[in-house]
Coordinates of C-alpha atoms and ligand atoms in Angstrom, one line a residue:
M8 CA 39.3 -30.0 -13.5
P9 CA 35.6 -29.1 -13.3
M10 CA 34.8 -25.9 -11.5
A11 CA 34.2 -26.0 -7.8
V12 CA 30.4 -25.5 -7.9
D13 CA 27.5 -27.6 -7.0
V14 CA 27.3 -29.6 -10.1
D15 CA 24.1 -31.5 -10.9
P16 CA 24.9 -33.7 -13.9
L17 CA 21.4 -33.1 -15.3
L18 CA 21.8 -29.4 -15.3
H19 CA 25.5 -28.8 -15.8
D20 CA 28.1 -29.6 -18.4
P21 CA 30.6 -32.2 -17.0
L22 CA 33.6 -30.8 -18.9
T23 CA 33.4 -27.1 -17.7
G24 CA 31.0 -27.3 -14.8
L25 CA 29.0 -24.5 -16.4
P26 CA 25.1 -24.7 -16.5
N27 CA 23.9 -26.6 -19.5
R28 CA 21.2 -25.6 -22.0
R29 CA 18.4 -26.9 -19.9
L30 CA 19.3 -24.9 -16.8
L31 CA 19.9 -21.9 -19.0
E32 CA 16.5 -22.1 -20.6
D33 CA 14.9 -22.2 -17.2
R34 CA 16.8 -19.2 -16.1
I35 CA 15.9 -17.3 -19.3
E36 CA 12.2 -18.0 -18.6
I37 CA 12.5 -16.8 -15.0
A38 CA 14.4 -13.7 -16.1
A39 CA 11.9 -13.0 -18.8
A40 CA 8.9 -13.2 -16.4
Q41 CA 10.7 -10.9 -14.0
A42 CA 11.7 -8.5 -16.7
Q43 CA 8.1 -8.3 -17.9
R44 CA 7.0 -7.3 -14.5
L45 CA 9.7 -4.8 -13.9
E46 CA 9.6 -3.6 -17.5
R47 CA 13.4 -4.0 -17.9
P48 CA 15.2 -5.6 -20.8
I49 CA 17.3 -8.7 -20.5
A50 CA 19.9 -9.9 -23.0
V51 CA 20.8 -13.3 -24.4
L52 CA 24.3 -13.6 -26.0
R53 CA 25.4 -16.6 -28.0
L54 CA 29.1 -17.0 -28.4
D55 CA 30.8 -19.3 -30.9
L56 CA 34.6 -19.9 -31.0
D57 CA 35.9 -19.3 -34.5
R58 CA 37.9 -22.1 -36.1
F59 CA 38.0 -24.2 -32.9
K60 CA 37.7 -27.5 -34.9
P61 CA 41.1 -27.3 -36.6
V62 CA 42.8 -26.5 -33.3
N63 CA 41.1 -29.5 -31.7
D64 CA 42.1 -31.7 -34.7
V65 CA 45.8 -30.5 -34.8
R66 CA 46.5 -30.3 -31.0
G67 CA 44.4 -33.2 -29.9
P68 CA 41.4 -33.6 -27.6
R69 CA 43.4 -33.2 -24.4
V70 CA 44.5 -29.7 -25.4
G71 CA 41.0 -29.0 -26.9
D72 CA 39.3 -29.8 -23.6
E73 CA 41.7 -27.8 -21.6
I74 CA 41.1 -24.8 -23.9
L75 CA 37.4 -25.1 -23.4
R76 CA 37.8 -25.2 -19.6
R77 CA 40.0 -22.1 -19.7
I78 CA 37.7 -20.2 -21.9
A79 CA 34.7 -21.2 -19.7
R80 CA 36.5 -19.8 -16.7
R81 CA 37.4 -16.5 -18.5
L82 CA 33.8 -16.1 -19.6
A83 CA 32.5 -16.8 -16.1
S84 CA 34.8 -14.2 -14.6
S85 CA 33.9 -11.6 -17.2
I86 CA 30.3 -11.4 -16.1
L87 CA 28.6 -10.1 -13.0
E88 CA 27.0 -12.0 -10.2
G89 CA 23.4 -12.8 -11.2
D90 CA 24.4 -13.3 -14.9
T91 CA 24.7 -16.8 -16.3
V92 CA 27.2 -18.3 -18.7
A93 CA 26.2 -21.8 -20.0
R94 CA 27.9 -24.2 -22.3
T95 CA 25.3 -24.8 -25.0
G96 CA 27.3 -26.7 -27.6
G97 CA 30.8 -28.2 -28.4
D98 CA 32.5 -24.8 -28.8
E99 CA 29.4 -22.7 -28.1
F100 CA 28.5 -20.7 -25.0
T101 CA 25.5 -18.7 -24.1
V102 CA 25.3 -15.8 -21.7
L103 CA 22.2 -14.5 -20.0
L104 CA 22.1 -10.9 -18.6
P105 CA 18.9 -10.7 -16.6
D106 CA 19.2 -6.9 -16.0
V107 CA 20.4 -4.5 -18.6
R108 CA 19.5 -0.9 -19.0
H109 CA 20.0 -0.5 -22.8
E110 CA 21.1 -2.7 -25.7
E111 CA 24.4 -0.8 -25.6
D112 CA 25.1 -2.4 -22.2
A113 CA 24.7 -5.9 -23.8
A114 CA 26.9 -4.8 -26.7
K115 CA 29.6 -3.8 -24.2
V116 CA 29.4 -7.2 -22.5
A117 CA 29.6 -8.8 -25.9
E118 CA 32.8 -6.9 -26.6
S119 CA 34.4 -7.7 -23.3
L120 CA 33.6 -11.4 -23.8
R121 CA 35.1 -11.3 -27.3
R122 CA 38.3 -9.8 -25.7
A123 CA 38.3 -12.4 -23.0
V124 CA 38.5 -15.1 -25.6
A125 CA 41.1 -13.3 -27.7
A126 CA 43.9 -13.4 -25.0
P127 CA 46.3 -16.3 -25.8
V128 CA 45.8 -19.6 -24.0
F129 CA 48.9 -21.3 -22.6
V130 CA 48.4 -25.0 -22.2
E131 CA 50.9 -27.1 -20.2
G132 CA 53.1 -29.1 -22.5
E133 CA 52.4 -27.0 -25.5
R134 CA 55.2 -24.9 -26.9
E135 CA 53.0 -22.3 -28.6
P136 CA 50.1 -20.6 -26.9
V137 CA 46.7 -21.1 -28.6
R138 CA 45.1 -18.0 -30.1
L139 CA 41.3 -18.1 -30.6
T140 CA 38.7 -15.6 -31.5
A141 CA 35.0 -15.5 -30.8
T142 CA 31.9 -14.3 -32.6
L143 CA 28.7 -13.3 -30.8
G144 CA 25.1 -12.7 -31.5
V145 CA 22.9 -10.7 -29.1
A146 CA 19.1 -10.8 -28.6
I147 CA 17.2 -8.4 -26.3
F148 CA 14.0 -9.1 -24.5
P149 CA 11.3 -7.9 -25.3
A150 CA 12.3 -6.5 -28.7
D151 CA 13.7 -9.8 -30.1
G152 CA 11.6 -12.4 -28.5
H153 CA 9.4 -13.1 -25.5
D154 CA 10.6 -16.6 -24.4
A155 CA 13.8 -18.6 -24.2
E156 CA 13.2 -20.3 -27.6
S157 CA 12.8 -17.2 -29.6
L158 CA 15.5 -15.3 -27.8
L159 CA 18.0 -18.1 -28.4
R160 CA 17.0 -18.5 -32.0
N161 CA 17.3 -14.8 -32.7
A162 CA 20.6 -14.5 -31.0
E163 CA 21.8 -17.4 -33.1
N164 CA 20.6 -15.6 -36.3
A165 CA 22.6 -12.5 -35.2
L166 CA 25.6 -14.8 -34.6
H167 CA 25.4 -16.2 -38.1
R168 CA 25.3 -12.7 -39.5
A169 CA 28.3 -11.8 -37.5
K170 CA 30.1 -14.9 -38.8
A171 CA 29.2 -14.0 -42.4
L172 CA 30.8 -10.6 -41.9
G173 CA 34.1 -12.4 -41.0
G174 CA 33.7 -13.3 -37.3
D175 CA 35.7 -12.0 -34.4
S176 CA 32.9 -9.5 -33.6
Y177 CA 29.3 -9.3 -32.4
Q178 CA 26.0 -8.3 -33.9
L179 CA 22.7 -7.4 -32.4
C180 CA 19.4 -8.5 -34.0
T181 CA 18.4 -5.5 -36.0
P182 CA 20.4 -2.9 -38.0
E183 CA 18.7 -0.2 -36.0
M184 CA 20.0 -1.7 -32.8
N185 CA 23.5 -2.1 -34.2
R186 CA 23.5 1.5 -35.3
R187 CA 22.3 2.8 -31.9
A188 CA 24.7 0.7 -29.9
A189 CA 27.6 1.7 -32.1
E190 CA 26.7 5.4 -31.9
R191 CA 26.4 5.4 -28.1
L192 CA 29.6 3.4 -27.6
K193 CA 31.4 5.9 -29.9
L194 CA 29.9 8.8 -27.9
E195 CA 31.1 7.3 -24.7
E196 CA 34.6 6.7 -26.1
D197 CA 34.7 10.3 -27.3
L198 CA 33.6 11.6 -24.0
R199 CA 36.3 9.5 -22.3
A200 CA 38.9 11.5 -24.4
A201 CA 37.1 14.8 -24.2
L202 CA 38.7 16.0 -21.0
A203 CA 42.2 15.3 -22.3
R204 CA 41.3 17.0 -25.6
E205 CA 40.1 20.1 -23.7
E206 CA 36.7 19.8 -25.2
I207 CA 34.9 20.2 -21.9
H208 CA 34.5 23.7 -20.7
V209 CA 32.3 25.6 -18.3
R210 CA 29.7 28.3 -18.8
Y211 CA 28.2 30.5 -16.1
Q212 CA 24.6 31.5 -15.8
P213 CA 23.9 34.7 -13.7
I214 CA 21.6 34.5 -10.8
Y215 CA 19.8 37.7 -9.6
R216 CA 18.2 38.9 -6.4
L217 CA 14.6 39.5 -7.2
K218 CA 14.0 42.3 -4.6
D219 CA 16.5 44.8 -6.2
G220 CA 17.7 43.0 -9.4
S221 CA 21.3 42.9 -8.2
L222 CA 23.7 40.1 -9.2
S223 CA 24.0 37.4 -6.6
G224 CA 26.1 34.8 -8.4
F225 CA 26.5 32.3 -11.2
E226 CA 25.7 28.6 -11.8
A227 CA 28.5 26.7 -13.4
L228 CA 27.3 24.5 -16.2
A229 CA 29.4 22.0 -18.1
R230 CA 29.6 22.1 -21.9
W231 CA 31.0 19.6 -24.3
T232 CA 32.0 20.9 -27.7
R233 CA 33.2 18.1 -30.0
S234 CA 35.9 18.5 -32.6
G235 CA 34.2 20.2 -35.5
G236 CA 32.3 22.5 -33.1
R237 CA 29.2 20.4 -32.5
E238 CA 27.8 20.8 -29.0
V239 CA 26.4 17.8 -27.2
P240 CA 23.5 18.9 -24.9
A241 CA 24.5 18.7 -21.2
E242 CA 21.4 16.6 -20.5
V243 CA 22.8 13.9 -22.9
F244 CA 26.4 13.8 -21.9
V245 CA 25.9 14.3 -18.2
S246 CA 23.7 11.2 -18.0
L247 CA 26.1 9.3 -20.3
A248 CA 29.0 10.4 -18.0
E249 CA 27.1 9.2 -15.0
E250 CA 26.5 5.7 -16.5
A251 CA 30.1 5.4 -17.5
R252 CA 31.3 6.9 -14.3
L253 CA 33.1 9.6 -16.2
I254 CA 31.2 12.2 -14.2
L255 CA 33.9 11.9 -11.5
P256 CA 36.8 13.4 -13.5
I257 CA 34.4 15.8 -15.3
G258 CA 32.9 16.9 -12.0
R259 CA 36.3 17.4 -10.5
F260 CA 37.3 19.5 -13.5
V261 CA 34.2 21.7 -13.3
L262 CA 34.6 22.3 -9.6
L263 CA 38.2 23.3 -10.0
A264 CA 37.5 25.5 -13.0
A265 CA 34.5 27.2 -11.4
C266 CA 36.3 27.9 -8.1
R267 CA 39.3 29.3 -10.0
E268 CA 37.1 31.5 -12.0
A269 CA 35.1 32.7 -9.0
A270 CA 38.2 33.6 -7.1
R271 CA 38.9 36.2 -9.7
W272 CA 35.5 37.9 -9.4
K273 CA 35.6 40.9 -7.3
G274 CA 32.2 42.2 -6.5
R275 CA 30.6 44.3 -3.9
G276 CA 31.5 42.9 -0.5
A277 CA 32.5 39.3 -0.7
G278 CA 31.8 39.0 -4.5
P279 CA 29.4 36.8 -6.4
T280 CA 28.9 33.2 -5.5
V281 CA 29.4 30.2 -7.8
A282 CA 27.1 27.2 -7.7
V283 CA 28.4 23.9 -8.9
N284 CA 26.3 20.8 -9.6
L285 CA 27.4 17.6 -7.7
S286 CA 26.4 14.2 -9.1
A287 CA 25.5 11.2 -7.1
W288 CA 28.8 9.5 -7.7
Q289 CA 30.7 12.5 -6.4
L290 CA 28.6 12.6 -3.3
R291 CA 29.6 8.9 -2.7
E292 CA 33.3 9.6 -3.1
P293 CA 34.7 8.8 0.3
R294 CA 36.8 11.9 0.5
I295 CA 34.6 14.4 -1.3
A296 CA 34.7 16.9 1.6
D297 CA 38.5 16.7 1.5
E298 CA 38.5 17.3 -2.2
V299 CA 36.3 20.4 -1.9
A300 CA 38.5 21.7 0.9
R301 CA 41.6 21.1 -1.3
V302 CA 40.1 22.9 -4.3
L303 CA 39.1 25.9 -2.1
D304 CA 42.5 26.0 -0.6
E305 CA 44.2 25.8 -4.0
T306 CA 42.1 28.4 -5.6
R307 CA 42.0 30.6 -2.4
L308 CA 38.2 30.9 -2.7
A309 CA 36.3 31.6 0.5
P310 CA 34.0 28.6 1.3
S311 CA 31.1 31.0 1.6
R312 CA 31.4 31.9 -2.1
L313 CA 30.7 28.3 -3.1
M314 CA 27.3 26.7 -3.3
L315 CA 27.0 23.0 -4.1
E316 CA 23.8 21.8 -5.8
I317 CA 22.6 18.3 -5.4
T318 CA 19.3 17.1 -6.9
E319 CA 16.8 15.6 -4.5
R320 CA 16.8 12.4 -6.6
V321 CA 20.5 12.0 -5.7
A322 CA 20.0 13.1 -2.1
V323 CA 17.4 10.5 -1.2
Q324 CA 19.3 7.5 -2.8
D325 CA 21.3 7.1 0.4
A326 CA 19.7 9.5 2.8
E327 CA 22.0 8.7 5.7
L328 CA 25.2 9.1 3.7
T329 CA 23.9 12.3 2.1
A330 CA 23.0 13.9 5.5
R331 CA 26.5 13.1 6.8
V332 CA 28.4 14.4 3.8
L333 CA 26.2 17.6 3.6
A334 CA 26.8 18.3 7.2
Q335 CA 30.6 17.9 6.7
L336 CA 30.5 20.3 3.7
R337 CA 28.4 22.8 5.5
G338 CA 30.7 22.6 8.5
M339 CA 33.4 23.9 6.2
G340 CA 31.2 27.0 5.4
V341 CA 30.1 25.9 1.9
Y342 CA 26.4 26.4 1.0
I343 CA 24.2 23.6 -0.1
A344 CA 21.2 23.8 -2.4
L345 CA 18.6 21.2 -3.2
D346 CA 18.3 21.3 -7.0
D347 CA 15.3 20.5 -9.2
F348 CA 13.1 20.8 -6.1
G349 CA 9.5 19.7 -6.5
I350 CA 9.8 17.0 -9.2
G351 CA 11.4 14.2 -7.2
Y352 CA 10.8 12.9 -3.8
S353 CA 10.4 16.2 -2.1
S354 CA 9.2 14.8 1.2
L355 CA 9.1 17.0 4.2
A356 CA 10.9 14.3 6.2
Y357 CA 13.9 14.8 3.9
L358 CA 13.8 18.5 4.0
H359 CA 13.9 18.3 7.7
R360 CA 16.7 15.8 7.7
F361 CA 19.1 17.3 5.1
P362 CA 21.2 20.3 6.2
V363 CA 20.6 22.6 3.3
D364 CA 20.6 26.3 2.8
A365 CA 18.6 26.8 -0.4
L366 CA 15.9 25.2 -2.6
K367 CA 16.0 25.6 -6.3
I368 CA 12.5 25.4 -7.7
D369 CA 12.5 23.2 -10.8
R370 CA 12.0 25.0 -14.1
T371 CA 9.0 22.8 -15.0
F372 CA 7.0 24.6 -12.3
V373 CA 8.3 28.0 -13.2
Q374 CA 7.3 27.4 -16.8
E375 CA 3.7 27.0 -15.8
L376 CA 3.6 30.1 -13.8
R377 CA 0.5 32.1 -14.4
P378 CA -1.6 33.7 -11.7
G379 CA -4.3 31.2 -10.7
S380 CA -2.5 28.3 -12.4
R381 CA -1.7 25.0 -10.6
G382 CA 2.0 25.7 -11.2
G383 CA 1.5 29.0 -9.5
S384 CA 0.0 27.4 -6.4
I385 CA 2.8 24.9 -6.1
V386 CA 5.5 27.6 -6.5
A387 CA 3.8 29.8 -3.9
A388 CA 3.6 26.8 -1.5
I389 CA 7.3 25.9 -2.0
I390 CA 8.4 29.5 -1.3
A391 CA 6.3 29.6 1.9
L392 CA 7.5 26.2 3.0
G393 CA 11.1 27.1 2.3
H394 CA 10.9 30.4 4.1
A395 CA 9.3 28.7 7.1
L396 CA 12.4 26.5 7.2
Q397 CA 14.7 29.6 6.8
L398 CA 15.9 28.5 3.4
K399 CA 16.8 30.7 0.5
I400 CA 14.5 30.1 -2.6
I401 CA 16.0 30.3 -6.0
A402 CA 13.8 29.9 -9.2
E403 CA 15.4 28.5 -12.3
G404 CA 14.3 28.6 -15.9
V405 CA 12.6 32.0 -15.7
E406 CA 11.9 33.1 -19.3
T407 CA 9.3 35.8 -19.1
D408 CA 8.5 39.1 -17.2
E409 CA 5.3 37.6 -16.1
Q410 CA 7.1 34.7 -14.4
A411 CA 9.6 37.0 -12.8
A412 CA 6.8 39.3 -11.5
F413 CA 4.9 36.3 -10.0
L414 CA 8.1 35.1 -8.2
R415 CA 8.9 38.6 -6.9
A416 CA 5.3 39.1 -5.6
H417 CA 5.5 35.8 -3.7
G418 CA 8.8 36.7 -2.1
C419 CA 11.1 34.3 -4.0
D420 CA 14.7 35.4 -3.2
E421 CA 16.6 34.8 -6.4
A422 CA 16.2 33.7 -10.0
Q423 CA 18.0 32.7 -13.1
G424 CA 16.8 32.1 -16.7
Y425 CA 16.8 33.3 -20.2
R426 CA 14.6 36.3 -19.0
W427 CA 18.0 37.7 -18.0
S428 CA 20.7 35.6 -19.6
G429 CA 21.7 32.0 -20.6
P430 CA 25.0 30.5 -19.5
L431 CA 27.9 32.9 -20.5
A432 CA 31.5 32.5 -21.4
T433 CA 34.3 34.1 -19.3
P434 CA 34.5 37.5 -21.0
D435 CA 30.8 38.1 -20.7
V436 CA 30.9 37.0 -17.1
N437 CA 33.7 39.4 -16.3
A438 CA 31.8 42.3 -17.9
L439 CA 28.7 41.5 -15.8
V440 CA 30.7 41.3 -12.6
E441 CA 32.5 44.6 -13.3
E442 CA 29.2 46.2 -14.1
A443 CA 27.8 45.0 -10.9
T444 CA 30.6 46.5 -8.9
V445 CA 30.4 50.1 -10.1
Ligands
C2E27 P1 20.2 22.1 -14.0 O1 21.2 22.0 -12.8 O2 18.8 22.1 -13.6 O3 20.7 23.3 -14.8 C1 19.8 24.3 -15.3 C2 19.6 24.0 -16.8 O4 18.6 24.9 -17.3 C3 20.8 24.3 -17.7 O5 20.7 23.3 -18.7 C4 20.5 25.6 -18.2 O6 21.2 25.9 -19.4 C5 19.0 25.5 -18.4 N1 18.4 26.8 -18.4 C6 18.8 28.0 -17.9 N2 17.9 29.0 -18.1 C7 16.9 28.4 -18.7 C8 15.6 28.9 -19.1 O7 15.2 30.1 -19.0 N3 14.7 28.1 -19.7 C9 15.1 26.8 -19.9 N4 14.2 26.0 -20.5 N5 16.2 26.2 -19.5 C10 17.1 27.1 -18.9 P2 22.0 22.5 -19.2 O8 23.2 23.4 -19.1 O9 21.7 21.9 -20.5 O10 22.2 21.4 -18.0 C11 21.3 20.4 -17.9 C12 21.6 19.6 -16.7 O11 22.8 18.9 -16.7 C13 21.7 20.5 -15.4 O12 20.4 20.8 -15.0 C14 22.5 19.6 -14.5 O13 21.6 18.6 -13.9 C15 23.4 18.8 -15.5 N6 24.7 19.4 -15.4 C16 25.2 20.5 -16.1 N7 26.5 20.7 -15.8 C17 26.8 19.8 -14.8 C18 28.0 19.6 -14.1 O14 29.0 20.2 -14.2 N8 27.9 18.5 -13.2 C19 26.8 17.8 -13.0 N9 26.8 16.8 -12.1 N10 25.7 18.0 -13.7 C20 25.7 19.0 -14.6
CA28 CA1 21.7 22.9 -11.0
CA29 CA1 18.0 22.5 -11.7

């Protein structure tokens, strides 16, 4: 039975109802033009069923046709809206992904299509299910071609290479791309297992009050040490975790670990605060406020000892939602800081709109701090603006005495950076907290 779509016989394959080669080529041209404008890659994947001909010969054309229809349906449901799967030959399909971020994303889709084909096909009247495999070749615009013809041809070349290597797999066009995609997918797979393997841990960077040099608190920073002791930079794995949505479990882990740790610090008065970074995904969790409340309850940490940092980039993505969630968190007594302030969309309208308590001046400005420099004027302006709005100002990435002196002279409230200390492990944190208490 053909699929229930608007089937134009000139543009669709009558057996499966999928777009045919002609419609596909049109769509590739449109996607390529759009990608050129938006400077975003697109991917063309050619998929060939391995050893379909003998199956067709042995089981007969009725079963063969039914298998093709089933496979077509599986492929169509493995892709996203906006993607195209076309039937471009007897047992050959071609997929267009008009919006990919990296070649690894195309590699991931190739792998999921390969798996979709590999599941056994049960055909009515047949005693044994049919088991097929598929081989794919992937071409990326603009690296592997600028038009439908060259992209299709290069994807086909990659497909032939994958077949020559034994089939039931995929290949990208160049060895370099294959290497990069494999490396990144491996990293993602390892990151997926990292929490369970206890390879993720938390370090704490001290934050000091500039007026008297006293300890104010710590920022919790996630660390990933892979087996063998190699550290993956936070910048690398945090963005990978965000793309793979692994930042939710990791963020949850960091929040719990940091609150547990902070609950044990006894300082003067209430004790040092702990700042935890929140990612965009966490902010969009429907029950993030409940989760924070639960963690505070479980660790018995006073809400006023916790500061949540969100970057302005994250905050402005869905300003309305952000404002609502921040108000909820603040209502519980938790402090909110706008992180990396100055490099993103620091518009006054947002500052006015988001209920925040502190601004963290991005380290790129701090690094440029010299009296009379542009960076100096910007930092001085941020401090004045923040204070006018009754916000606490925290400078990050302070590395020199000169930078610290500038900040102090301009009334910046607090600072962190290698000038004092990098992120520390628990024993060093404890020593600092004890020292601060006596
Ligand atoms: P961030 O929130 O801006 O964190 C400050 C970064 O500056 C940290 O890098 C810290 O090690 C580094 N740093 C501290 N002092 C200095 C200094 O004096 N000079 C310079 N050049 N750098 C300094 P790190 O730990 O590599 O983290 C990078 C980013 O990864 C963080 O930037 C944050 O956006 C993200 N991140 C780290 N941990 C977490 C986490 O648990 N959750 C989330 N969502 N993001 C995290
Ligand atoms: Ca931060
Ligand atoms: Ca920051």
